Coordinates of C-alpha atoms in Angstrom, one line a residue:
Chain E
X1 CA -0.1 0.0 0.2
X2 CA 1.0 3.7 -0.6
X3 CA 2.3 5.5 2.0
X4 CA 1.6 8.8 0.2
X5 CA -2.5 8.9 1.2
X6 CA -1.1 9.9 4.7
X7 CA 0.7 12.6 3.7
X8 CA -3.3 14.7 2.9
X9 CA -4.3 13.4 6.3
X10 CA -1.3 15.1 8.0
X11 CA -1.1 17.8 6.2
X12 CA -5.0 18.7 7.2
X13 CA -4.3 17.7 11.2
X14 CA -1.3 20.0 11.1
X15 CA -3.6 22.9 9.2
X16 CA -6.1 21.9 11.9
X17 CA -3.6 22.1 15.0
X18 CA -2.3 25.7 13.7
X19 CA -5.8 27.3 13.4
X20 CA -7.2 25.8 16.6
X21 CA -6.3 27.4 19.9
X22 CA -7.3 29.4 22.8
X23 CA -6.0 32.4 21.4
X24 CA -7.7 33.8 18.6
X25 CA -5.6 34.4 15.6
X26 CA -7.8 37.5 14.1
X27 CA -4.4 39.7 15.5
X28 CA -1.1 39.0 15.5
X29 CA -1.4 35.8 13.8
X30 CA 2.4 35.3 12.9
X31 CA 3.5 35.8 15.9
X32 CA 1.4 33.9 17.5
X33 CA 1.9 30.8 15.4
X34 CA 5.5 31.5 15.7
X35 CA 5.4 31.4 19.3
X36 CA 2.2 29.2 20.4
X37 CA 0.8 27.5 17.5
X38 CA 3.9 25.9 15.6
X39 CA 5.7 24.9 18.8
X40 CA 3.2 22.6 20.0
X41 CA 1.8 21.4 16.3
X42 CA 5.7 20.2 16.4
X43 CA 6.2 19.2 19.7
X44 CA 3.0 16.8 19.3
X45 CA 4.3 15.2 15.9
X46 CA 8.3 14.8 16.8
X47 CA 7.1 13.3 20.3
X48 CA 4.4 10.9 18.6
X49 CA 7.4 9.6 16.1
X50 CA 9.6 9.0 18.5
X51 CA 7.4 7.6 20.6
X52 CA 6.5 5.5 17.4
X53 CA 10.3 4.2 16.5
X54 CA 10.9 3.5 20.1
X55 CA 8.3 0.7 20.1
X56 CA 9.4 -0.8 16.9
X57 CA 13.1 -1.1 18.5
X58 CA 11.7 -2.9 21.3
X59 CA 9.8 -5.0 19.5
X60 CA 12.6 -6.2 17.3
X61 CA 14.9 -6.7 20.2
X62 CA 12.1 -8.8 22.3
X63 CA 10.4 -10.2 19.5
X64 CA 7.3 -9.8 20.1
X65 CA 4.7 -7.1 18.6
X66 CA 3.0 -6.6 21.5
X67 CA 5.6 -5.2 23.8
X68 CA 6.8 -0.7 23.8
X69 CA 8.0 1.1 26.1
X70 CA 4.9 1.5 28.1
X71 CA 4.7 -1.9 28.6
X72 CA 8.5 -2.4 29.7
X73 CA 8.7 -0.3 33.1
X74 CA 10.8 1.8 31.1
X75 CA 8.3 5.3 31.7
X76 CA 8.3 3.8 35.5
X77 CA 12.1 3.7 35.3
X78 CA 12.5 7.2 34.0
X79 CA 9.9 8.5 36.6
X80 CA 12.1 6.9 39.3
X81 CA 15.0 8.1 38.1
X82 CA 13.8 11.6 37.9
X83 CA 12.1 11.5 41.3
X84 CA 15.5 10.7 43.0
X85 CA 16.7 13.5 41.2
X86 CA 13.9 16.2 42.0
X87 CA 14.8 15.0 45.5
X88 CA 18.3 14.9 45.6
X89 CA 19.1 18.2 43.3
X90 CA 15.9 19.9 42.3
X91 CA 17.8 22.7 40.2
X92 CA 19.6 20.2 37.8
X93 CA 19.7 22.0 34.4
X94 CA 16.8 20.2 32.0
X95 CA 20.1 18.5 29.9
X96 CA 21.2 16.6 33.1
X97 CA 17.3 15.1 34.0
X98 CA 16.8 14.5 30.7
X99 CA 20.5 11.9 30.9
X100 CA 19.1 11.0 34.0
X101 CA 15.6 10.0 33.0
X102 CA 17.6 8.1 30.2
X103 CA 20.0 6.5 32.4
X104 CA 17.2 5.2 34.4
X105 CA 15.1 4.4 31.5
X106 CA 18.5 2.1 30.7
X107 CA 18.3 0.5 33.5
X108 CA 14.7 -0.3 33.6
X109 CA 15.0 -1.8 30.2
X110 CA 18.0 -4.2 30.7
X111 CA 15.6 -5.3 33.9
X112 CA 13.1 -6.2 31.4
X113 CA 15.0 -7.8 28.4
X114 CA 16.8 -10.1 31.4
X115 CA 13.0 -10.7 32.3
X116 CA 12.2 -11.0 28.5
X117 CA 15.0 -13.9 27.7
X118 CA 13.4 -16.7 30.8
X119 CA 9.5 -16.1 29.2
X120 CA 8.4 -18.5 27.4
X121 CA 8.0 -17.6 23.5
X122 CA 5.0 -19.7 23.1
X123 CA 2.5 -17.2 23.6
X124 CA 2.7 -14.1 22.8
X125 CA 0.6 -12.3 25.0
X126 CA 2.8 -13.7 27.8
X127 CA 5.4 -10.9 27.7
X128 CA 3.2 -7.8 27.5
X129 CA 1.9 -9.2 30.5
X130 CA 4.7 -9.6 32.2
X131 CA 6.0 -6.2 31.0
X132 CA 2.6 -4.7 32.6
X133 CA 3.8 -6.6 36.1
X134 CA 7.0 -5.3 35.8
X135 CA 6.2 -2.0 35.2
X136 CA 3.5 -2.1 38.1
X137 CA 6.6 -3.3 40.5
X138 CA 8.7 -0.1 39.1
X139 CA 5.7 2.2 38.7
X140 CA 4.9 1.2 42.8
X141 CA 8.2 1.5 44.4
X142 CA 8.3 5.2 42.2
X143 CA 4.5 5.9 43.7
X144 CA 6.0 5.0 46.9
X145 CA 9.2 7.4 46.9
X146 CA 6.2 10.2 45.5
X147 CA 4.0 9.8 48.4
X148 CA 6.7 10.1 51.2
X149 CA 8.0 13.1 49.4
X150 CA 4.7 14.8 48.8
X151 CA 5.2 14.5 44.8
X152 CA 2.0 12.2 43.7
X153 CA 1.0 15.7 41.6
X154 CA 4.5 16.1 39.9
X155 CA 3.4 11.9 38.8
X156 CA 0.7 12.9 37.8
X157 CA 2.3 15.1 35.6
X158 CA 4.9 13.3 34.1
X159 CA 2.8 10.1 33.6
X160 CA -0.3 12.1 31.8
X161 CA 1.3 13.8 28.8
X162 CA 0.5 16.3 26.9
X163 CA 1.3 19.5 25.8
X164 CA -0.5 22.4 26.7
X165 CA 2.5 24.0 28.3
X166 CA 4.6 24.0 25.1
X167 CA 5.5 26.7 23.2
X168 CA 8.5 28.3 21.5
X169 CA 11.6 27.5 24.0
X170 CA 10.0 24.5 25.9
X171 CA 10.1 21.8 23.4
X172 CA 13.2 22.3 21.8
X173 CA 14.9 18.8 23.2
X174 CA 12.3 17.3 21.3
X175 CA 14.3 17.7 18.5
X176 CA 16.7 15.4 19.1
X177 CA 13.4 12.9 18.1
X178 CA 14.5 13.2 14.5
X179 CA 18.0 13.1 15.0
X180 CA 17.6 9.9 16.7
X181 CA 15.4 8.8 14.0
X182 CA 17.9 9.4 11.5
X183 CA 20.6 7.3 13.6
X184 CA 17.5 5.0 13.2
X185 CA 17.2 4.8 10.2
X186 CA 20.8 4.3 9.3
X187 CA 20.5 1.5 11.4
X188 CA 17.1 0.0 10.2
X189 CA 18.7 -3.1 8.7
X190 CA 20.8 -4.4 11.5
X191 CA 17.3 -3.9 13.8
X192 CA 15.4 -6.2 11.6
X193 CA 17.8 -8.9 11.6
X194 CA 17.8 -8.2 15.6
X195 CA 13.8 -9.3 15.1
X196 CA 15.0 -12.4 14.0
X197 CA 16.3 -13.7 17.2
X198 CA 19.9 -14.1 18.1
X199 CA 21.2 -17.6 16.6
X200 CA 19.7 -16.4 13.3
X201 CA 21.1 -12.9 13.6
X202 CA 24.5 -13.8 14.6
X203 CA 24.8 -16.1 11.4
X204 CA 24.2 -13.5 9.3
X205 CA 26.8 -11.9 10.8
X206 CA 25.1 -9.4 13.1
X207 CA 26.6 -8.2 16.0
X208 CA 23.9 -9.5 18.4
X209 CA 24.3 -7.8 21.7
X210 CA 26.2 -4.5 20.1
X211 CA 23.2 -4.0 18.1
X212 CA 20.6 -4.5 20.7
X213 CA 22.5 -2.2 23.4
X214 CA 22.5 0.3 20.9
X215 CA 19.2 0.1 19.8
X216 CA 18.2 0.2 23.7
X217 CA 20.0 2.8 24.5
X218 CA 17.7 5.2 21.4
X219 CA 14.8 4.1 23.2
X220 CA 15.6 4.8 26.6
X221 CA 16.8 8.6 25.0
X222 CA 13.9 9.0 22.9
X223 CA 11.5 7.7 25.9
X224 CA 12.7 10.0 28.6
X225 CA 13.5 13.1 25.8
X226 CA 9.4 12.8 25.4
X227 CA 8.5 11.9 28.8
X228 CA 11.1 14.9 30.2
X229 CA 9.1 17.6 27.4
X230 CA 5.4 16.8 27.6
X231 CA 4.7 13.6 29.8
X232 CA 3.9 9.8 28.7
X233 CA 2.2 8.4 26.2
X234 CA 1.4 4.8 26.3
X235 CA 0.4 2.4 23.2
X236 CA 1.7 4.8 20.7
X237 CA 4.6 2.5 20.6
X238 CA 2.5 -0.1 19.8
X239 CA 0.0 1.5 17.6
X240 CA 1.7 2.8 15.3
X241 CA 4.2 -0.1 14.3
X242 CA 1.2 -2.4 14.7
X243 CA -0.6 -0.8 12.4
X244 CA 1.8 -0.3 9.6
X245 CA 3.4 -3.7 9.8
X246 CA -0.3 -4.8 9.0
X247 CA -0.5 -2.9 6.0
X248 CA 2.9 -3.2 4.5
X249 CA 4.7 -5.9 5.9
X250 CA 8.0 -5.8 7.5
X251 CA 10.9 -3.9 5.5
X252 CA 11.7 -1.9 8.5
X253 CA 13.9 0.2 6.1
X254 CA 10.8 1.3 4.3
X255 CA 8.3 1.1 6.9
X256 CA 10.5 3.6 9.7
X257 CA 9.4 6.8 8.1
X258 CA 5.4 5.3 7.2
X259 CA 5.4 4.2 11.6
X260 CA 7.2 7.0 12.5
X261 CA 4.5 9.4 10.7
X262 CA 1.7 7.2 11.6
X263 CA 2.9 7.9 15.5
X264 CA 3.0 12.0 14.8
X265 CA -0.5 11.5 13.2
X266 CA -1.8 9.8 15.7
X267 CA -0.6 12.2 18.6
X268 CA -1.4 14.9 16.5
X269 CA -4.7 13.9 16.4
X270 CA -5.2 13.0 20.2
X271 CA -3.3 16.6 20.8
X272 CA -6.5 18.4 18.2
X273 CA -9.0 16.2 20.0
X274 CA -8.2 16.6 23.2
X275 CA -8.0 20.6 22.5
X276 CA -11.7 20.7 21.1
X277 CA -13.4 18.5 23.2
X278 CA -13.9 20.6 25.8
X279 CA -13.1 24.3 24.0
X280 CA -11.0 26.1 25.4
X281 CA -10.3 24.4 28.0
X282 CA -8.1 21.3 27.7
X283 CA -8.0 17.2 28.1
X284 CA -4.2 15.8 28.0
X285 CA -3.4 14.6 24.5
X286 CA -2.2 11.4 26.2
X287 CA -6.0 10.4 28.1
X288 CA -7.3 11.0 24.7
X289 CA -4.2 8.7 23.1
X290 CA -4.8 5.7 26.3
X291 CA -8.8 5.4 24.9
X292 CA -8.0 4.9 21.3
X293 CA -4.9 3.2 21.7
X294 CA -6.3 0.7 24.8
X295 CA -9.4 -0.4 22.1
X296 CA -6.7 -1.0 19.2
X297 CA -4.3 -3.1 22.0
X298 CA -7.0 -5.6 23.3
X299 CA -7.6 -6.5 19.1
X300 CA -4.3 -6.9 18.1
X301 CA -4.1 -9.1 21.2
X302 CA -7.4 -10.8 20.1
X303 CA -5.6 -10.7 16.5
X304 CA -2.1 -12.2 18.0
X305 CA -4.1 -15.2 20.5
X306 CA -6.3 -16.0 17.1
X307 CA -2.3 -16.1 15.1
X308 CA -1.0 -17.9 18.0
X309 CA -1.4 -21.5 17.6
X310 CA 0.1 -21.3 13.8
X311 CA 3.4 -20.0 15.0
Chain U
X1 CA -29.0 31.4 58.1
X2 CA -26.3 29.2 59.7
X3 CA -25.8 32.9 61.9
X4 CA -29.6 32.5 63.1
X5 CA -29.1 28.6 63.9
X6 CA -25.8 28.9 65.7
X7 CA -27.2 31.7 67.6
X8 CA -30.2 29.8 68.4
X9 CA -27.7 26.8 70.0
X10 CA -25.4 29.4 71.4
X11 CA -29.3 30.5 73.2
X12 CA -29.9 26.9 74.4
X13 CA -26.8 26.6 75.6
X14 CA -26.6 29.8 78.0
X15 CA -30.4 28.9 78.8
X16 CA -29.8 25.0 80.1
X17 CA -26.7 25.5 82.0
X18 CA -27.0 21.9 83.8
X19 CA -26.5 20.7 80.2
X20 CA -23.8 22.6 79.3
X21 CA -21.7 19.7 79.6
X22 CA -22.8 19.0 76.1
X23 CA -22.5 21.8 73.2
X24 CA -24.1 21.0 69.2
X25 CA -21.3 22.6 67.0
X26 CA -21.7 22.9 63.3
X27 CA -19.2 20.5 61.4
X28 CA -18.4 20.0 57.5
X29 CA -21.2 17.3 57.7
X30 CA -23.8 19.2 59.8
X31 CA -24.1 20.0 63.8
X32 CA -22.6 17.3 65.7
X33 CA -22.9 16.9 69.7
X34 CA -19.8 17.1 71.9
X35 CA -19.0 17.3 75.3
X36 CA -17.8 21.3 75.8
X37 CA -13.8 22.0 77.3
X38 CA -12.5 18.8 75.8
X39 CA -8.6 19.0 77.0
X40 CA -6.4 17.6 74.5
X41 CA -7.1 17.8 71.1
X42 CA -5.3 16.0 68.4
X43 CA -5.4 18.2 64.9
X44 CA -5.3 16.8 61.3
X45 CA -6.1 19.8 59.6
X46 CA -3.9 22.3 59.3
X47 CA -6.8 24.9 58.4
X48 CA -8.3 24.5 62.1
X49 CA -4.8 24.0 63.8
X50 CA -4.7 27.9 61.9
X51 CA -8.2 28.9 63.5
X52 CA -7.4 27.0 67.1
X53 CA -4.1 29.6 67.6
X54 CA -5.5 32.3 66.7
X55 CA -8.5 31.8 68.9
X56 CA -5.4 30.7 71.6
X57 CA -6.5 27.4 71.9
X58 CA -3.6 24.9 72.8
X59 CA -3.3 21.5 70.9
X60 CA -1.7 18.5 72.1
X61 CA -1.0 16.6 68.9
X62 CA -0.3 18.3 65.4
X63 CA 0.8 16.7 61.9
X64 CA 4.3 15.9 61.1
X65 CA 4.4 19.3 58.9
X66 CA 2.4 22.1 59.6
X67 CA 3.8 24.2 56.9
X68 CA 2.6 27.7 58.4
X69 CA 5.7 29.0 59.8
X70 CA 3.5 31.3 62.1
X71 CA 2.8 27.6 63.8
X72 CA 6.0 25.7 64.4
X73 CA 5.6 27.3 68.3
X74 CA 2.7 25.6 68.1
X75 CA 4.0 22.8 66.8
X76 CA 7.2 22.5 68.6
X77 CA 4.8 22.1 72.1
X78 CA 3.0 19.3 70.8
X79 CA 3.2 15.9 69.7
X80 CA 3.7 14.6 66.2
X81 CA 0.8 12.8 65.5
X82 CA 1.3 10.7 62.5
X83 CA 0.7 13.0 59.1
X84 CA -2.2 14.7 57.0
X85 CA -2.8 11.8 55.3
X86 CA -1.6 8.8 57.4
X87 CA -2.5 9.1 61.0
X88 CA -0.2 7.6 62.8
X89 CA -2.8 5.7 65.4
X90 CA -0.5 3.6 67.2
X91 CA 0.5 7.2 68.7
X92 CA -3.4 8.0 68.8
X93 CA -4.1 5.2 71.5
X94 CA -1.2 5.8 73.5
X95 CA -1.5 9.9 73.7
X96 CA -5.9 9.2 74.6
X97 CA -6.8 12.4 73.0
X98 CA -10.6 13.7 73.7
X99 CA -11.0 15.4 70.8
X100 CA -9.9 14.8 67.3
X101 CA -9.9 17.2 64.6
X102 CA -9.8 16.4 61.3
X103 CA -11.0 18.0 57.8
X104 CA -9.9 18.7 54.5
X105 CA -6.6 16.1 53.6
X106 CA -7.5 13.9 56.4
X107 CA -11.1 13.8 56.0
X108 CA -11.2 10.4 54.9
X109 CA -9.6 9.5 58.1
X110 CA -12.3 10.3 60.4
X111 CA -14.3 6.9 60.5
X112 CA -10.8 5.2 61.8
X113 CA -10.3 8.1 63.6
X114 CA -13.5 8.1 65.8
X115 CA -12.9 4.4 67.3
X116 CA -9.7 6.2 68.9
X117 CA -11.1 9.4 69.9
X118 CA -14.9 11.8 69.2
X119 CA -13.9 13.1 65.8
X120 CA -15.2 15.7 64.0
X121 CA -15.1 16.9 60.4
X122 CA -14.0 20.4 59.8
X123 CA -13.7 20.6 56.0
X124 CA -13.7 23.9 54.9
X125 CA -13.8 23.3 51.0
X126 CA -14.9 24.7 47.9
X127 CA -17.3 27.7 47.1
X128 CA -18.3 29.8 50.6
X129 CA -15.2 29.1 51.9
X130 CA -15.4 32.4 54.1
X131 CA -18.8 32.1 55.1
X132 CA -17.4 28.2 56.5
X133 CA -14.8 30.0 58.2
X134 CA -16.6 31.9 60.2
X135 CA -18.8 28.9 60.5
X136 CA -15.6 27.1 61.9
X137 CA -14.6 29.9 64.1
X138 CA -17.7 30.0 66.0
X139 CA -17.9 26.6 66.2
X140 CA -14.6 26.1 68.1
X141 CA -15.9 29.5 70.0
X142 CA -18.3 27.4 71.4
X143 CA -17.0 24.4 71.8
X144 CA -13.9 25.8 73.9
X145 CA -15.7 28.3 75.5
X146 CA -14.0 30.8 74.2
X147 CA -16.9 33.3 72.4
X148 CA -15.4 36.3 73.7
X149 CA -12.5 35.0 71.5
X150 CA -14.6 33.8 69.0
X151 CA -16.4 37.3 68.3
X152 CA -13.0 39.2 68.0
X153 CA -11.7 37.1 65.3
X154 CA -15.0 37.4 63.3
X155 CA -14.8 41.3 63.4
X156 CA -10.8 41.4 62.7
X157 CA -11.7 38.8 59.8
X158 CA -14.7 41.3 58.9
X159 CA -12.6 44.6 58.8
X160 CA -9.8 42.9 56.8
X161 CA -12.4 42.0 53.9
X162 CA -13.9 44.9 54.1
X163 CA -10.4 46.5 53.9
X164 CA -9.4 44.3 50.7
X165 CA -12.9 45.1 49.2
X166 CA -12.2 48.3 48.9
X167 CA -8.4 47.7 47.9
X168 CA -9.6 46.1 44.7
X169 CA -12.3 48.0 43.8
X170 CA -12.6 49.4 40.3
X171 CA -8.9 48.3 39.6
X172 CA -10.5 45.7 36.7
X173 CA -10.8 42.0 36.7
X174 CA -8.3 39.0 37.3
X175 CA -8.0 35.6 36.9
X176 CA -6.3 33.0 39.4
X177 CA -3.9 31.0 38.0
X178 CA -2.3 27.3 40.1
X179 CA 1.2 26.6 38.9
X180 CA 2.4 23.3 39.0
X181 CA 5.5 21.5 37.4
X182 CA 5.2 24.0 34.8
X183 CA 1.4 23.8 33.9
X184 CA -1.1 26.1 34.3
X185 CA -4.5 25.7 35.5
X186 CA -7.7 28.0 36.2
X187 CA -9.7 28.7 38.9
X188 CA -13.2 30.3 38.8
X189 CA -15.6 31.8 41.2
X190 CA -17.4 28.3 42.5
X191 CA -13.5 27.2 43.0
X192 CA -11.9 26.8 46.3
X193 CA -10.1 30.0 45.8
X194 CA -13.2 31.8 44.6
X195 CA -13.9 34.1 47.3
X196 CA -11.5 36.1 46.2
X197 CA -14.2 36.8 43.7
X198 CA -17.3 36.2 45.6
X199 CA -16.3 37.6 48.7
X200 CA -14.2 40.0 47.9
X201 CA -15.5 41.6 44.7
X202 CA -12.6 40.9 42.6
X203 CA -14.2 41.1 39.0
X204 CA -13.8 37.3 37.1
X205 CA -11.3 37.7 33.7
X206 CA -13.1 34.3 32.5
X207 CA -16.7 33.5 33.6
X208 CA -18.6 30.2 33.9
X209 CA -14.8 28.3 35.2
X210 CA -15.8 25.2 36.5
X211 CA -14.5 23.9 40.1
X212 CA -12.4 21.3 39.8
X213 CA -10.2 20.4 42.3
X214 CA -7.3 21.1 41.0
X215 CA -8.9 23.9 38.3
X216 CA -9.7 23.8 34.7
X217 CA -6.4 22.5 32.8
X218 CA -5.7 25.8 30.6
X219 CA -2.5 26.5 28.0
X220 CA -1.0 29.8 28.2
X221 CA -2.9 30.6 24.8
X222 CA -6.1 31.2 27.5
X223 CA -4.3 33.3 29.5
X224 CA -3.5 35.7 26.7
X225 CA -6.8 35.8 25.4
X226 CA -8.6 36.3 28.4
X227 CA -5.8 39.3 28.7
X228 CA -6.8 39.6 32.4
X229 CA -5.6 43.3 34.6
X230 CA -4.6 40.9 37.2
X231 CA -2.8 37.8 37.6
X232 CA -3.1 36.1 41.0
X233 CA -0.6 33.2 41.4
X234 CA -1.1 30.1 43.5
X235 CA 2.8 28.3 43.4
X236 CA 1.6 24.3 44.2
X237 CA 5.1 24.1 44.8
X238 CA 5.7 26.6 46.6
X239 CA 2.8 25.3 48.8
X240 CA 4.1 21.5 49.5
X241 CA 8.1 22.6 49.3
X242 CA 9.1 21.7 46.0
X243 CA 10.7 23.7 44.2
X244 CA 11.1 22.0 40.8
X245 CA 9.6 24.9 39.0
X246 CA 9.1 28.1 40.5
X247 CA 5.5 29.7 39.4
X248 CA 7.8 32.6 38.1
X249 CA 9.4 30.7 35.6
X250 CA 6.4 29.0 34.7
X251 CA 4.4 32.2 33.9
X252 CA 8.1 33.4 32.0
X253 CA 6.9 33.2 28.3
X254 CA 5.6 35.3 25.5
X255 CA 2.4 34.7 25.8
X256 CA 1.5 36.0 29.2
X257 CA 4.3 39.0 28.3
X258 CA 1.6 40.3 26.4
X259 CA -1.5 40.2 28.8
X260 CA -2.2 43.6 30.5
X261 CA -1.2 42.0 33.7
X262 CA 2.4 41.6 32.9
X263 CA 2.9 44.9 31.2
X264 CA 1.2 46.5 33.8
X265 CA 2.9 44.7 36.7
X266 CA 0.1 43.1 37.9
X267 CA 1.1 39.5 38.4
X268 CA 0.3 39.1 42.0
X269 CA 2.4 35.8 43.3
X270 CA 0.6 34.6 46.7
X271 CA 2.1 32.9 49.5
X272 CA 0.5 29.5 48.5
X273 CA 0.5 27.9 51.7
X274 CA -1.9 30.1 53.5
X275 CA -4.1 29.6 50.5
X276 CA -3.5 25.8 49.3
X277 CA -2.9 24.2 52.4
X278 CA -4.5 25.9 55.4
X279 CA -7.5 27.0 52.7
X280 CA -9.8 29.1 55.5
X281 CA -7.7 28.8 58.4
X282 CA -8.7 32.6 60.1
X283 CA -4.7 33.4 60.4
X284 CA -4.0 32.2 57.1
X285 CA -6.9 33.8 55.3
X286 CA -6.2 36.9 56.8
X287 CA -2.3 36.6 55.5
X288 CA -4.0 36.8 52.6
X289 CA -5.9 39.2 52.4
X290 CA -3.2 41.4 53.6
X291 CA -1.0 40.4 50.8
X292 CA -4.1 41.2 48.1
X293 CA -4.9 44.7 50.0
X294 CA -0.8 45.5 49.8
X295 CA -0.6 44.6 46.1
X296 CA -3.7 46.7 45.0
X297 CA -3.5 49.5 47.6
X298 CA -0.1 50.0 45.2
X299 CA -2.6 50.9 42.4
X300 CA -4.2 53.9 41.8
X301 CA -7.8 53.8 40.9
X302 CA -8.3 52.9 37.3

């Protein structure tokens, strides 16, 4: 299927997003667009693309399509790191926070991989469940931390991704997503090989451990970037890659741009809907997305269950 | 209505000296009969502690944090009996208080606390905050036979309210914002900060905001579009002692800078603790009123 039909939809969404806001565009439209609308639109696009790409890498690394960063305890690990930073060094610069968040995301994902290597492969649903439990445990630790430090509402803000605070000067870190996406594109073939599993990937000459580690560093960085700037968006990394793989098969090099595009579209769409429902107030984009994403997740689970007996 | 009701109760109490052992006071869940003049009191609500302190009533037990600096001397003399959210039940059993006062954040614990000692829920919440504050002062006055102190306190409060009304009159409209970790929400006249509009007479820049606990999540564009004459800012982070992102940094952006409030230097950063943690406490309310008076009095009418 051609990917070109996505372009007009995306363009339409971008136009709506630019035209839509609590302030009227009648006077100083250019200024308002520069300061508020364009940054917000770009932030949604970049965050969506980044999360979708992170989903692809995780899925290849554990050879399971029903997994994505938010089902591997990664955001919870991120938050745990952020809480510790907030307690120890509340004044730390954003770059420092980002690094800590990425590092803790990496540790959290390492833990998940250790679990994943021990989970039987026959049932594809087992791994996401293990991931949910693992994320739940990390989340419980984070909640306990936040509770005892009176930081529960900070936790709430990180947990709920949204774009109401985005404007010029407050989203620029997300541009690194574009950089990481470029890096992923270069690595696309290797990451495809990852998806074949250790034995086959090795036989094809891939340095399996190194490639997997590199992929996961990218995922950790993507997750941390999005979490720190706009918050957590569950299911984006699951929905976008799965839909694309259903439409277009599994040529990763050809698919990566489409996955990124679809992720960007979905998150921007969720943000637009969240801005419209209670105009001029806002509903967090992550809430809108979670409702839609959960539906798609259930549908994918059912499909996976149907296919499981045939391998 | 409430005043006549309380007045009636007062008359009843005075007319029946033999029954003076029991008084019926107004609480958040309606009138409750209690033994008068309890001696050993445990308090799980900062607004209640604030008002009791203003009335000169000593307490035996307080939460681990009392948030308001003005309450530090009270806390120093009292025993710690848990946190606002989690009472230390063992300490309470050992302490054997005559009365436990809960409210707000501790109101969910009322049932559990009632097993240890008589517990009243003195929550002050939402719209009509000043009326509730007045009712609490009267109730404590009755309960602790401190009616004179209560009357004096009420008079001081009314004088402050009148002064604040005079200070804000004709100075333009205002939008109340709460900042929290880089994000903002707006509060309307039916919210817990709404008394600044309804009782002090500050016109609302945006009418019809809902009375959600944490305000209406809004964008900076919303504030720019509302373009209020005044921005009244409550920094939730500062209220709970977290300093991750100060309100000033959150509002330091081009959209806010364009509002009339910012251009005329009319952004008021209220001390968040008396409003957010001790909302409705007698001294806390007066502290906020003082801040309002100081900020608005500096402005010439027009």
